[in-house]
Amino acid sequence: MREAALLRENIWLCDAVASPFILGVLRPRVYLPSGLDGAARDYVLAHERAHLARRDHWWKPLGYLLLAVYWFQPLCWFAYRCFCQDLELACDERAVRELGLAERKAYSSALLSSATAGRAVLACPLAFGEVGVKERVKRVLNYKKPAFWVTLIAILLCTLLAVCFLTNP
């Protein structure tokens, strides 16, 4: 990371980076491969900014710490894998929320090129293109905003469950 060049704010370009990622908990920095073109860079940055906005650079290490403590529990490994997939899918959804079909196709192309950049195997998927690329591309291309009534029902159901479980009989 010493060879990284500052692009702007907390965004760094580095020749040694094959796939975009965020490094740091207190002062997170986004590292991008220097070979990304303008459009792909914008899509990747939208995805990484979604991670920053959701504070995933705090949640993922916390999940990894819990996994380290309960390493012997197979259900924890499964839960952590699902957690990482959900983080990536949520950031994809946030990044493509306002995009049209042509832009979603370009986003998917950036996702595929990032995923095939050839990364080392890690115990934890940390970067833009590492979790279920085929499923992520399908979801990006078929993305539809959730209907208002679905959101309303989910909120009401959560409120009802909270009232039921938090009241003492």
mmCIF file of the C-alpha atoms, coordinates in Angstrom:
data_MODEL
# 
_entry.id   MODEL 
# 
loop_
_atom_site.group_PDB 
_atom_site.id 
_atom_site.type_symbol 
_atom_site.label_atom_id 
_atom_site.label_alt_id 
_atom_site.label_comp_id 
_atom_site.label_asym_id 
_atom_site.label_entity_id 
_atom_site.label_seq_id 
_atom_site.pdbx_PDB_ins_code 
_atom_site.Cartn_x 
_atom_site.Cartn_y 
_atom_site.Cartn_z 
_atom_site.occupancy 
_atom_site.B_iso_or_equiv 
_atom_site.pdbx_formal_charge 
_atom_site.auth_seq_id 
_atom_site.auth_comp_id 
_atom_site.auth_asym_id 
_atom_site.auth_atom_id 
_atom_site.pdbx_PDB_model_num 
ATOM 1   C CA . MET A 1 1   ? 0.000   0.000   0.000   1.00 0.00 ? 1   MET A CA 1 
ATOM 2   C CA . ARG A 1 2   ? 3.010   2.268   0.161   1.00 0.00 ? 2   ARG A CA 1 
ATOM 3   C CA . GLU A 1 3   ? 2.957   2.694   -3.615  1.00 0.00 ? 3   GLU A CA 1 
ATOM 4   C CA . ALA A 1 4   ? -0.673  3.891   -3.582  1.00 0.00 ? 4   ALA A CA 1 
ATOM 5   C CA . ALA A 1 5   ? -1.405  7.311   -5.057  1.00 0.00 ? 5   ALA A CA 1 
ATOM 6   C CA . LEU A 1 6   ? -4.083  9.544   -3.577  1.00 0.00 ? 6   LEU A CA 1 
ATOM 7   C CA . LEU A 1 7   ? -6.930  10.093  -6.050  1.00 0.00 ? 7   LEU A CA 1 
ATOM 8   C CA . ARG A 1 8   ? -9.108  12.253  -3.770  1.00 0.00 ? 8   ARG A CA 1 
ATOM 9   C CA . GLU A 1 9   ? -10.169 12.329  -0.118  1.00 0.00 ? 9   GLU A CA 1 
ATOM 10  C CA . ASN A 1 10  ? -9.799  8.747   1.138   1.00 0.00 ? 10  ASN A CA 1 
ATOM 11  C CA . ILE A 1 11  ? -9.587  7.064   -2.286  1.00 0.00 ? 11  ILE A CA 1 
ATOM 12  C CA . TRP A 1 12  ? -6.253  5.598   -3.334  1.00 0.00 ? 12  TRP A CA 1 
ATOM 13  C CA . LEU A 1 13  ? -5.053  4.039   -6.603  1.00 0.00 ? 13  LEU A CA 1 
ATOM 14  C CA . CYS A 1 14  ? -2.543  1.209   -6.449  1.00 0.00 ? 14  CYS A CA 1 
ATOM 15  C CA . ASP A 1 15  ? -0.918  -0.978  -9.111  1.00 0.00 ? 15  ASP A CA 1 
ATOM 16  C CA . ALA A 1 16  ? -0.534  -3.864  -6.645  1.00 0.00 ? 16  ALA A CA 1 
ATOM 17  C CA . VAL A 1 17  ? -4.295  -4.062  -5.988  1.00 0.00 ? 17  VAL A CA 1 
ATOM 18  C CA . ALA A 1 18  ? -6.271  -6.516  -8.120  1.00 0.00 ? 18  ALA A CA 1 
ATOM 19  C CA . SER A 1 19  ? -9.721  -5.822  -6.673  1.00 0.00 ? 19  SER A CA 1 
ATOM 20  C CA . PRO A 1 20  ? -11.164 -2.801  -4.818  1.00 0.00 ? 20  PRO A CA 1 
ATOM 21  C CA . PHE A 1 21  ? -11.406 -2.932  -1.023  1.00 0.00 ? 21  PHE A CA 1 
ATOM 22  C CA . ILE A 1 22  ? -11.656 -0.785  2.101   1.00 0.00 ? 22  ILE A CA 1 
ATOM 23  C CA . LEU A 1 23  ? -8.868  -0.853  4.663   1.00 0.00 ? 23  LEU A CA 1 
ATOM 24  C CA . GLY A 1 24  ? -9.094  0.663   8.124   1.00 0.00 ? 24  GLY A CA 1 
ATOM 25  C CA . VAL A 1 25  ? -11.658 0.868   10.877  1.00 0.00 ? 25  VAL A CA 1 
ATOM 26  C CA . LEU A 1 26  ? -11.194 4.368   12.296  1.00 0.00 ? 26  LEU A CA 1 
ATOM 27  C CA . ARG A 1 27  ? -9.945  6.079   9.126   1.00 0.00 ? 27  ARG A CA 1 
ATOM 28  C CA . PRO A 1 28  ? -11.113 3.845   6.287   1.00 0.00 ? 28  PRO A CA 1 
ATOM 29  C CA . ARG A 1 29  ? -9.445  4.167   2.902   1.00 0.00 ? 29  ARG A CA 1 
ATOM 30  C CA . VAL A 1 30  ? -10.776 2.863   -0.388  1.00 0.00 ? 30  VAL A CA 1 
ATOM 31  C CA . TYR A 1 31  ? -8.094  1.196   -2.509  1.00 0.00 ? 31  TYR A CA 1 
ATOM 32  C CA . LEU A 1 32  ? -8.764  0.789   -6.224  1.00 0.00 ? 32  LEU A CA 1 
ATOM 33  C CA . PRO A 1 33  ? -6.759  -0.926  -8.930  1.00 0.00 ? 33  PRO A CA 1 
ATOM 34  C CA . SER A 1 34  ? -5.157  1.696   -11.135 1.00 0.00 ? 34  SER A CA 1 
ATOM 35  C CA . GLY A 1 35  ? -6.371  -0.094  -14.277 1.00 0.00 ? 35  GLY A CA 1 
ATOM 36  C CA . LEU A 1 36  ? -10.050 0.813   -13.816 1.00 0.00 ? 36  LEU A CA 1 
ATOM 37  C CA . ASP A 1 37  ? -11.507 3.062   -16.515 1.00 0.00 ? 37  ASP A CA 1 
ATOM 38  C CA . GLY A 1 38  ? -13.757 6.019   -15.695 1.00 0.00 ? 38  GLY A CA 1 
ATOM 39  C CA . ALA A 1 39  ? -17.201 4.388   -15.850 1.00 0.00 ? 39  ALA A CA 1 
ATOM 40  C CA . ALA A 1 40  ? -16.148 1.208   -14.053 1.00 0.00 ? 40  ALA A CA 1 
ATOM 41  C CA . ARG A 1 41  ? -14.389 3.310   -11.416 1.00 0.00 ? 41  ARG A CA 1 
ATOM 42  C CA . ASP A 1 42  ? -17.595 5.272   -10.773 1.00 0.00 ? 42  ASP A CA 1 
ATOM 43  C CA . TYR A 1 43  ? -19.615 2.082   -10.295 1.00 0.00 ? 43  TYR A CA 1 
ATOM 44  C CA . VAL A 1 44  ? -17.006 0.539   -8.024  1.00 0.00 ? 44  VAL A CA 1 
ATOM 45  C CA . LEU A 1 45  ? -16.808 3.751   -5.994  1.00 0.00 ? 45  LEU A CA 1 
ATOM 46  C CA . ALA A 1 46  ? -20.604 3.810   -5.624  1.00 0.00 ? 46  ALA A CA 1 
ATOM 47  C CA . HIS A 1 47  ? -20.425 0.274   -4.241  1.00 0.00 ? 47  HIS A CA 1 
ATOM 48  C CA . GLU A 1 48  ? -17.536 1.046   -1.876  1.00 0.00 ? 48  GLU A CA 1 
ATOM 49  C CA . ARG A 1 49  ? -19.218 4.263   -0.703  1.00 0.00 ? 49  ARG A CA 1 
ATOM 50  C CA . ALA A 1 50  ? -22.284 2.186   0.143   1.00 0.00 ? 50  ALA A CA 1 
ATOM 51  C CA . HIS A 1 51  ? -20.028 0.039   2.349   1.00 0.00 ? 51  HIS A CA 1 
ATOM 52  C CA . LEU A 1 52  ? -18.718 3.179   4.051   1.00 0.00 ? 52  LEU A CA 1 
ATOM 53  C CA . ALA A 1 53  ? -22.198 4.633   4.552   1.00 0.00 ? 53  ALA A CA 1 
ATOM 54  C CA . ARG A 1 54  ? -23.400 1.371   6.103   1.00 0.00 ? 54  ARG A CA 1 
ATOM 55  C CA . ARG A 1 55  ? -20.285 1.202   8.329   1.00 0.00 ? 55  ARG A CA 1 
ATOM 56  C CA . ASP A 1 56  ? -19.445 -2.265  7.024   1.00 0.00 ? 56  ASP A CA 1 
ATOM 57  C CA . HIS A 1 57  ? -15.782 -1.625  7.817   1.00 0.00 ? 57  HIS A CA 1 
ATOM 58  C CA . TRP A 1 58  ? -16.853 -1.868  11.498  1.00 0.00 ? 58  TRP A CA 1 
ATOM 59  C CA . TRP A 1 59  ? -19.365 -4.693  11.232  1.00 0.00 ? 59  TRP A CA 1 
ATOM 60  C CA . LYS A 1 60  ? -17.264 -7.106  9.203   1.00 0.00 ? 60  LYS A CA 1 
ATOM 61  C CA . PRO A 1 61  ? -14.297 -7.159  11.632  1.00 0.00 ? 61  PRO A CA 1 
ATOM 62  C CA . LEU A 1 62  ? -16.757 -7.555  14.518  1.00 0.00 ? 62  LEU A CA 1 
ATOM 63  C CA . GLY A 1 63  ? -18.313 -10.542 12.768  1.00 0.00 ? 63  GLY A CA 1 
ATOM 64  C CA . TYR A 1 64  ? -14.857 -11.937 12.098  1.00 0.00 ? 64  TYR A CA 1 
ATOM 65  C CA . LEU A 1 65  ? -13.958 -11.515 15.770  1.00 0.00 ? 65  LEU A CA 1 
ATOM 66  C CA . LEU A 1 66  ? -17.070 -13.453 16.785  1.00 0.00 ? 66  LEU A CA 1 
ATOM 67  C CA . LEU A 1 67  ? -16.120 -16.131 14.282  1.00 0.00 ? 67  LEU A CA 1 
ATOM 68  C CA . ALA A 1 68  ? -12.632 -16.308 15.796  1.00 0.00 ? 68  ALA A CA 1 
ATOM 69  C CA . VAL A 1 69  ? -14.121 -16.793 19.270  1.00 0.00 ? 69  VAL A CA 1 
ATOM 70  C CA . TYR A 1 70  ? -16.646 -19.420 18.154  1.00 0.00 ? 70  TYR A CA 1 
ATOM 71  C CA . TRP A 1 71  ? -14.482 -21.048 15.464  1.00 0.00 ? 71  TRP A CA 1 
ATOM 72  C CA . PHE A 1 72  ? -15.591 -24.522 16.560  1.00 0.00 ? 72  PHE A CA 1 
ATOM 73  C CA . GLN A 1 73  ? -19.274 -23.813 15.885  1.00 0.00 ? 73  GLN A CA 1 
ATOM 74  C CA . PRO A 1 74  ? -20.266 -24.753 12.288  1.00 0.00 ? 74  PRO A CA 1 
ATOM 75  C CA . LEU A 1 75  ? -23.381 -22.597 12.455  1.00 0.00 ? 75  LEU A CA 1 
ATOM 76  C CA . CYS A 1 76  ? -21.195 -19.524 13.087  1.00 0.00 ? 76  CYS A CA 1 
ATOM 77  C CA . TRP A 1 77  ? -19.231 -20.218 9.899   1.00 0.00 ? 77  TRP A CA 1 
ATOM 78  C CA . PHE A 1 78  ? -22.476 -20.472 7.947   1.00 0.00 ? 78  PHE A CA 1 
ATOM 79  C CA . ALA A 1 79  ? -23.875 -17.324 9.588   1.00 0.00 ? 79  ALA A CA 1 
ATOM 80  C CA . TYR A 1 80  ? -20.696 -15.384 8.801   1.00 0.00 ? 80  TYR A CA 1 
ATOM 81  C CA . ARG A 1 81  ? -20.816 -16.443 5.160   1.00 0.00 ? 81  ARG A CA 1 
ATOM 82  C CA . CYS A 1 82  ? -24.455 -15.340 4.915   1.00 0.00 ? 82  CYS A CA 1 
ATOM 83  C CA . PHE A 1 83  ? -23.569 -12.088 6.695   1.00 0.00 ? 83  PHE A CA 1 
ATOM 84  C CA . CYS A 1 84  ? -20.837 -11.313 4.136   1.00 0.00 ? 84  CYS A CA 1 
ATOM 85  C CA . GLN A 1 85  ? -23.167 -12.113 1.234   1.00 0.00 ? 85  GLN A CA 1 
ATOM 86  C CA . ASP A 1 86  ? -25.869 -9.876  2.680   1.00 0.00 ? 86  ASP A CA 1 
ATOM 87  C CA . LEU A 1 87  ? -23.399 -7.005  3.070   1.00 0.00 ? 87  LEU A CA 1 
ATOM 88  C CA . GLU A 1 88  ? -22.400 -7.249  -0.587  1.00 0.00 ? 88  GLU A CA 1 
ATOM 89  C CA . LEU A 1 89  ? -25.979 -7.601  -1.845  1.00 0.00 ? 89  LEU A CA 1 
ATOM 90  C CA . ALA A 1 90  ? -27.133 -4.622  0.242   1.00 0.00 ? 90  ALA A CA 1 
ATOM 91  C CA . CYS A 1 91  ? -24.344 -2.464  -1.184  1.00 0.00 ? 91  CYS A CA 1 
ATOM 92  C CA . ASP A 1 92  ? -25.158 -3.602  -4.718  1.00 0.00 ? 92  ASP A CA 1 
ATOM 93  C CA . GLU A 1 93  ? -28.786 -2.652  -4.128  1.00 0.00 ? 93  GLU A CA 1 
ATOM 94  C CA . ARG A 1 94  ? -27.831 0.773   -2.812  1.00 0.00 ? 94  ARG A CA 1 
ATOM 95  C CA . ALA A 1 95  ? -25.448 1.354   -5.725  1.00 0.00 ? 95  ALA A CA 1 
ATOM 96  C CA . VAL A 1 96  ? -28.002 0.460   -8.441  1.00 0.00 ? 96  VAL A CA 1 
ATOM 97  C CA . ARG A 1 97  ? -31.103 1.878   -6.775  1.00 0.00 ? 97  ARG A CA 1 
ATOM 98  C CA . GLU A 1 98  ? -31.413 4.834   -9.179  1.00 0.00 ? 98  GLU A CA 1 
ATOM 99  C CA . LEU A 1 99  ? -29.811 3.266   -12.272 1.00 0.00 ? 99  LEU A CA 1 
ATOM 100 C CA . GLY A 1 100 ? -31.546 2.289   -15.498 1.00 0.00 ? 100 GLY A CA 1 
ATOM 101 C CA . LEU A 1 101 ? -31.120 -1.087  -17.208 1.00 0.00 ? 101 LEU A CA 1 
ATOM 102 C CA . ALA A 1 102 ? -28.183 0.013   -19.389 1.00 0.00 ? 102 ALA A CA 1 
ATOM 103 C CA . GLU A 1 103 ? -26.332 1.388   -16.365 1.00 0.00 ? 103 GLU A CA 1 
ATOM 104 C CA . ARG A 1 104 ? -27.083 -1.777  -14.371 1.00 0.00 ? 104 ARG A CA 1 
ATOM 105 C CA . LYS A 1 105 ? -25.559 -3.793  -17.213 1.00 0.00 ? 105 LYS A CA 1 
ATOM 106 C CA . ALA A 1 106 ? -22.443 -1.611  -17.055 1.00 0.00 ? 106 ALA A CA 1 
ATOM 107 C CA . TYR A 1 107 ? -22.359 -2.050  -13.265 1.00 0.00 ? 107 TYR A CA 1 
ATOM 108 C CA . SER A 1 108 ? -22.592 -5.830  -13.745 1.00 0.00 ? 108 SER A CA 1 
ATOM 109 C CA . SER A 1 109 ? -19.739 -5.670  -16.228 1.00 0.00 ? 109 SER A CA 1 
ATOM 110 C CA . ALA A 1 110 ? -17.612 -3.795  -13.680 1.00 0.00 ? 110 ALA A CA 1 
ATOM 111 C CA . LEU A 1 111 ? -18.579 -6.395  -11.086 1.00 0.00 ? 111 LEU A CA 1 
ATOM 112 C CA . LEU A 1 112 ? -17.523 -9.247  -13.370 1.00 0.00 ? 112 LEU A CA 1 
ATOM 113 C CA . SER A 1 113 ? -14.232 -7.645  -14.337 1.00 0.00 ? 113 SER A CA 1 
ATOM 114 C CA . SER A 1 114 ? -13.466 -6.993  -10.676 1.00 0.00 ? 114 SER A CA 1 
ATOM 115 C CA . ALA A 1 115 ? -14.356 -10.555 -9.702  1.00 0.00 ? 115 ALA A CA 1 
ATOM 116 C CA . THR A 1 116 ? -12.123 -12.095 -12.359 1.00 0.00 ? 116 THR A CA 1 
ATOM 117 C CA . ALA A 1 117 ? -9.133  -9.912  -11.507 1.00 0.00 ? 117 ALA A CA 1 
ATOM 118 C CA . GLY A 1 118 ? -7.474  -12.848 -9.739  1.00 0.00 ? 118 GLY A CA 1 
ATOM 119 C CA . ARG A 1 119 ? -7.321  -12.368 -5.998  1.00 0.00 ? 119 ARG A CA 1 
ATOM 120 C CA . ALA A 1 120 ? -5.654  -14.490 -3.383  1.00 0.00 ? 120 ALA A CA 1 
ATOM 121 C CA . VAL A 1 121 ? -7.955  -16.739 -1.385  1.00 0.00 ? 121 VAL A CA 1 
ATOM 122 C CA . LEU A 1 122 ? -8.945  -15.088 1.877   1.00 0.00 ? 122 LEU A CA 1 
ATOM 123 C CA . ALA A 1 123 ? -10.799 -16.449 4.869   1.00 0.00 ? 123 ALA A CA 1 
ATOM 124 C CA . CYS A 1 124 ? -13.123 -13.504 4.580   1.00 0.00 ? 124 CYS A CA 1 
ATOM 125 C CA . PRO A 1 125 ? -14.449 -11.960 1.381   1.00 0.00 ? 125 PRO A CA 1 
ATOM 126 C CA . LEU A 1 126 ? -13.467 -8.326  1.742   1.00 0.00 ? 126 LEU A CA 1 
ATOM 127 C CA . ALA A 1 127 ? -13.723 -6.782  -1.664  1.00 0.00 ? 127 ALA A CA 1 
ATOM 128 C CA . PHE A 1 128 ? -16.045 -5.651  -4.438  1.00 0.00 ? 128 PHE A CA 1 
ATOM 129 C CA . GLY A 1 129 ? -16.186 -8.839  -6.471  1.00 0.00 ? 129 GLY A CA 1 
ATOM 130 C CA . GLU A 1 130 ? -15.853 -11.831 -4.209  1.00 0.00 ? 130 GLU A CA 1 
ATOM 131 C CA . VAL A 1 131 ? -19.231 -13.100 -3.087  1.00 0.00 ? 131 VAL A CA 1 
ATOM 132 C CA . GLY A 1 132 ? -21.475 -15.111 -5.442  1.00 0.00 ? 132 GLY A CA 1 
ATOM 133 C CA . VAL A 1 133 ? -20.880 -13.079 -8.578  1.00 0.00 ? 133 VAL A CA 1 
ATOM 134 C CA . LYS A 1 134 ? -23.451 -14.951 -10.653 1.00 0.00 ? 134 LYS A CA 1 
ATOM 135 C CA . GLU A 1 135 ? -26.193 -14.339 -8.101  1.00 0.00 ? 135 GLU A CA 1 
ATOM 136 C CA . ARG A 1 136 ? -25.146 -10.722 -7.637  1.00 0.00 ? 136 ARG A CA 1 
ATOM 137 C CA . VAL A 1 137 ? -25.270 -10.040 -11.390 1.00 0.00 ? 137 VAL A CA 1 
ATOM 138 C CA . LYS A 1 138 ? -28.738 -11.622 -11.609 1.00 0.00 ? 138 LYS A CA 1 
ATOM 139 C CA . ARG A 1 139 ? -29.983 -9.480  -8.738  1.00 0.00 ? 139 ARG A CA 1 
ATOM 140 C CA . VAL A 1 140 ? -28.474 -6.302  -10.184 1.00 0.00 ? 140 VAL A CA 1 
ATOM 141 C CA . LEU A 1 141 ? -30.012 -6.861  -13.616 1.00 0.00 ? 141 LEU A CA 1 
ATOM 142 C CA . ASN A 1 142 ? -33.426 -7.826  -12.196 1.00 0.00 ? 142 ASN A CA 1 
ATOM 143 C CA . TYR A 1 143 ? -33.503 -5.130  -9.500  1.00 0.00 ? 143 TYR A CA 1 
ATOM 144 C CA . LYS A 1 144 ? -36.862 -3.530  -8.783  1.00 0.00 ? 144 LYS A CA 1 
ATOM 145 C CA . LYS A 1 145 ? -37.562 -1.064  -6.011  1.00 0.00 ? 145 LYS A CA 1 
ATOM 146 C CA . PRO A 1 146 ? -39.565 -2.686  -3.218  1.00 0.00 ? 146 PRO A CA 1 
ATOM 147 C CA . ALA A 1 147 ? -43.208 -1.672  -3.220  1.00 0.00 ? 147 ALA A CA 1 
ATOM 148 C CA . PHE A 1 148 ? -44.273 0.793   -0.540  1.00 0.00 ? 148 PHE A CA 1 
ATOM 149 C CA . TRP A 1 149 ? -46.792 -1.620  0.961   1.00 0.00 ? 149 TRP A CA 1 
ATOM 150 C CA . VAL A 1 150 ? -44.121 -4.328  1.364   1.00 0.00 ? 150 VAL A CA 1 
ATOM 151 C CA . THR A 1 151 ? -41.941 -1.901  3.309   1.00 0.00 ? 151 THR A CA 1 
ATOM 152 C CA . LEU A 1 152 ? -44.908 -0.772  5.396   1.00 0.00 ? 152 LEU A CA 1 
ATOM 153 C CA . ILE A 1 153 ? -45.923 -4.353  6.249   1.00 0.00 ? 153 ILE A CA 1 
ATOM 154 C CA . ALA A 1 154 ? -42.333 -5.226  7.201   1.00 0.00 ? 154 ALA A CA 1 
ATOM 155 C CA . ILE A 1 155 ? -42.111 -2.216  9.531   1.00 0.00 ? 155 ILE A CA 1 
ATOM 156 C CA . LEU A 1 156 ? -45.476 -2.990  11.120  1.00 0.00 ? 156 LEU A CA 1 
ATOM 157 C CA . LEU A 1 157 ? -44.556 -6.648  11.582  1.00 0.00 ? 157 LEU A CA 1 
ATOM 158 C CA . CYS A 1 158 ? -41.238 -5.737  13.223  1.00 0.00 ? 158 CYS A CA 1 
ATOM 159 C CA . THR A 1 159 ? -43.001 -3.258  15.504  1.00 0.00 ? 159 THR A CA 1 
ATOM 160 C CA . LEU A 1 160 ? -45.620 -5.846  16.469  1.00 0.00 ? 160 LEU A CA 1 
ATOM 161 C CA . LEU A 1 161 ? -42.959 -8.462  17.215  1.00 0.00 ? 161 LEU A CA 1 
ATOM 162 C CA . ALA A 1 162 ? -40.955 -5.963  19.268  1.00 0.00 ? 162 ALA A CA 1 
ATOM 163 C CA . VAL A 1 163 ? -44.022 -5.052  21.323  1.00 0.00 ? 163 VAL A CA 1 
ATOM 164 C CA . CYS A 1 164 ? -44.866 -8.732  21.878  1.00 0.00 ? 164 CYS A CA 1 
ATOM 165 C CA . PHE A 1 165 ? -41.373 -9.767  22.919  1.00 0.00 ? 165 PHE A CA 1 
ATOM 166 C CA . LEU A 1 166 ? -40.439 -6.693  24.934  1.00 0.00 ? 166 LEU A CA 1 
ATOM 167 C CA . THR A 1 167 ? -43.538 -6.560  27.114  1.00 0.00 ? 167 THR A CA 1 
ATOM 168 C CA . ASN A 1 168 ? -43.499 -8.464  30.358  1.00 0.00 ? 168 ASN A CA 1 
ATOM 169 C CA . PRO A 1 169 ? -46.685 -10.489 30.997  1.00 0.00 ? 169 PRO A CA 1 
# 
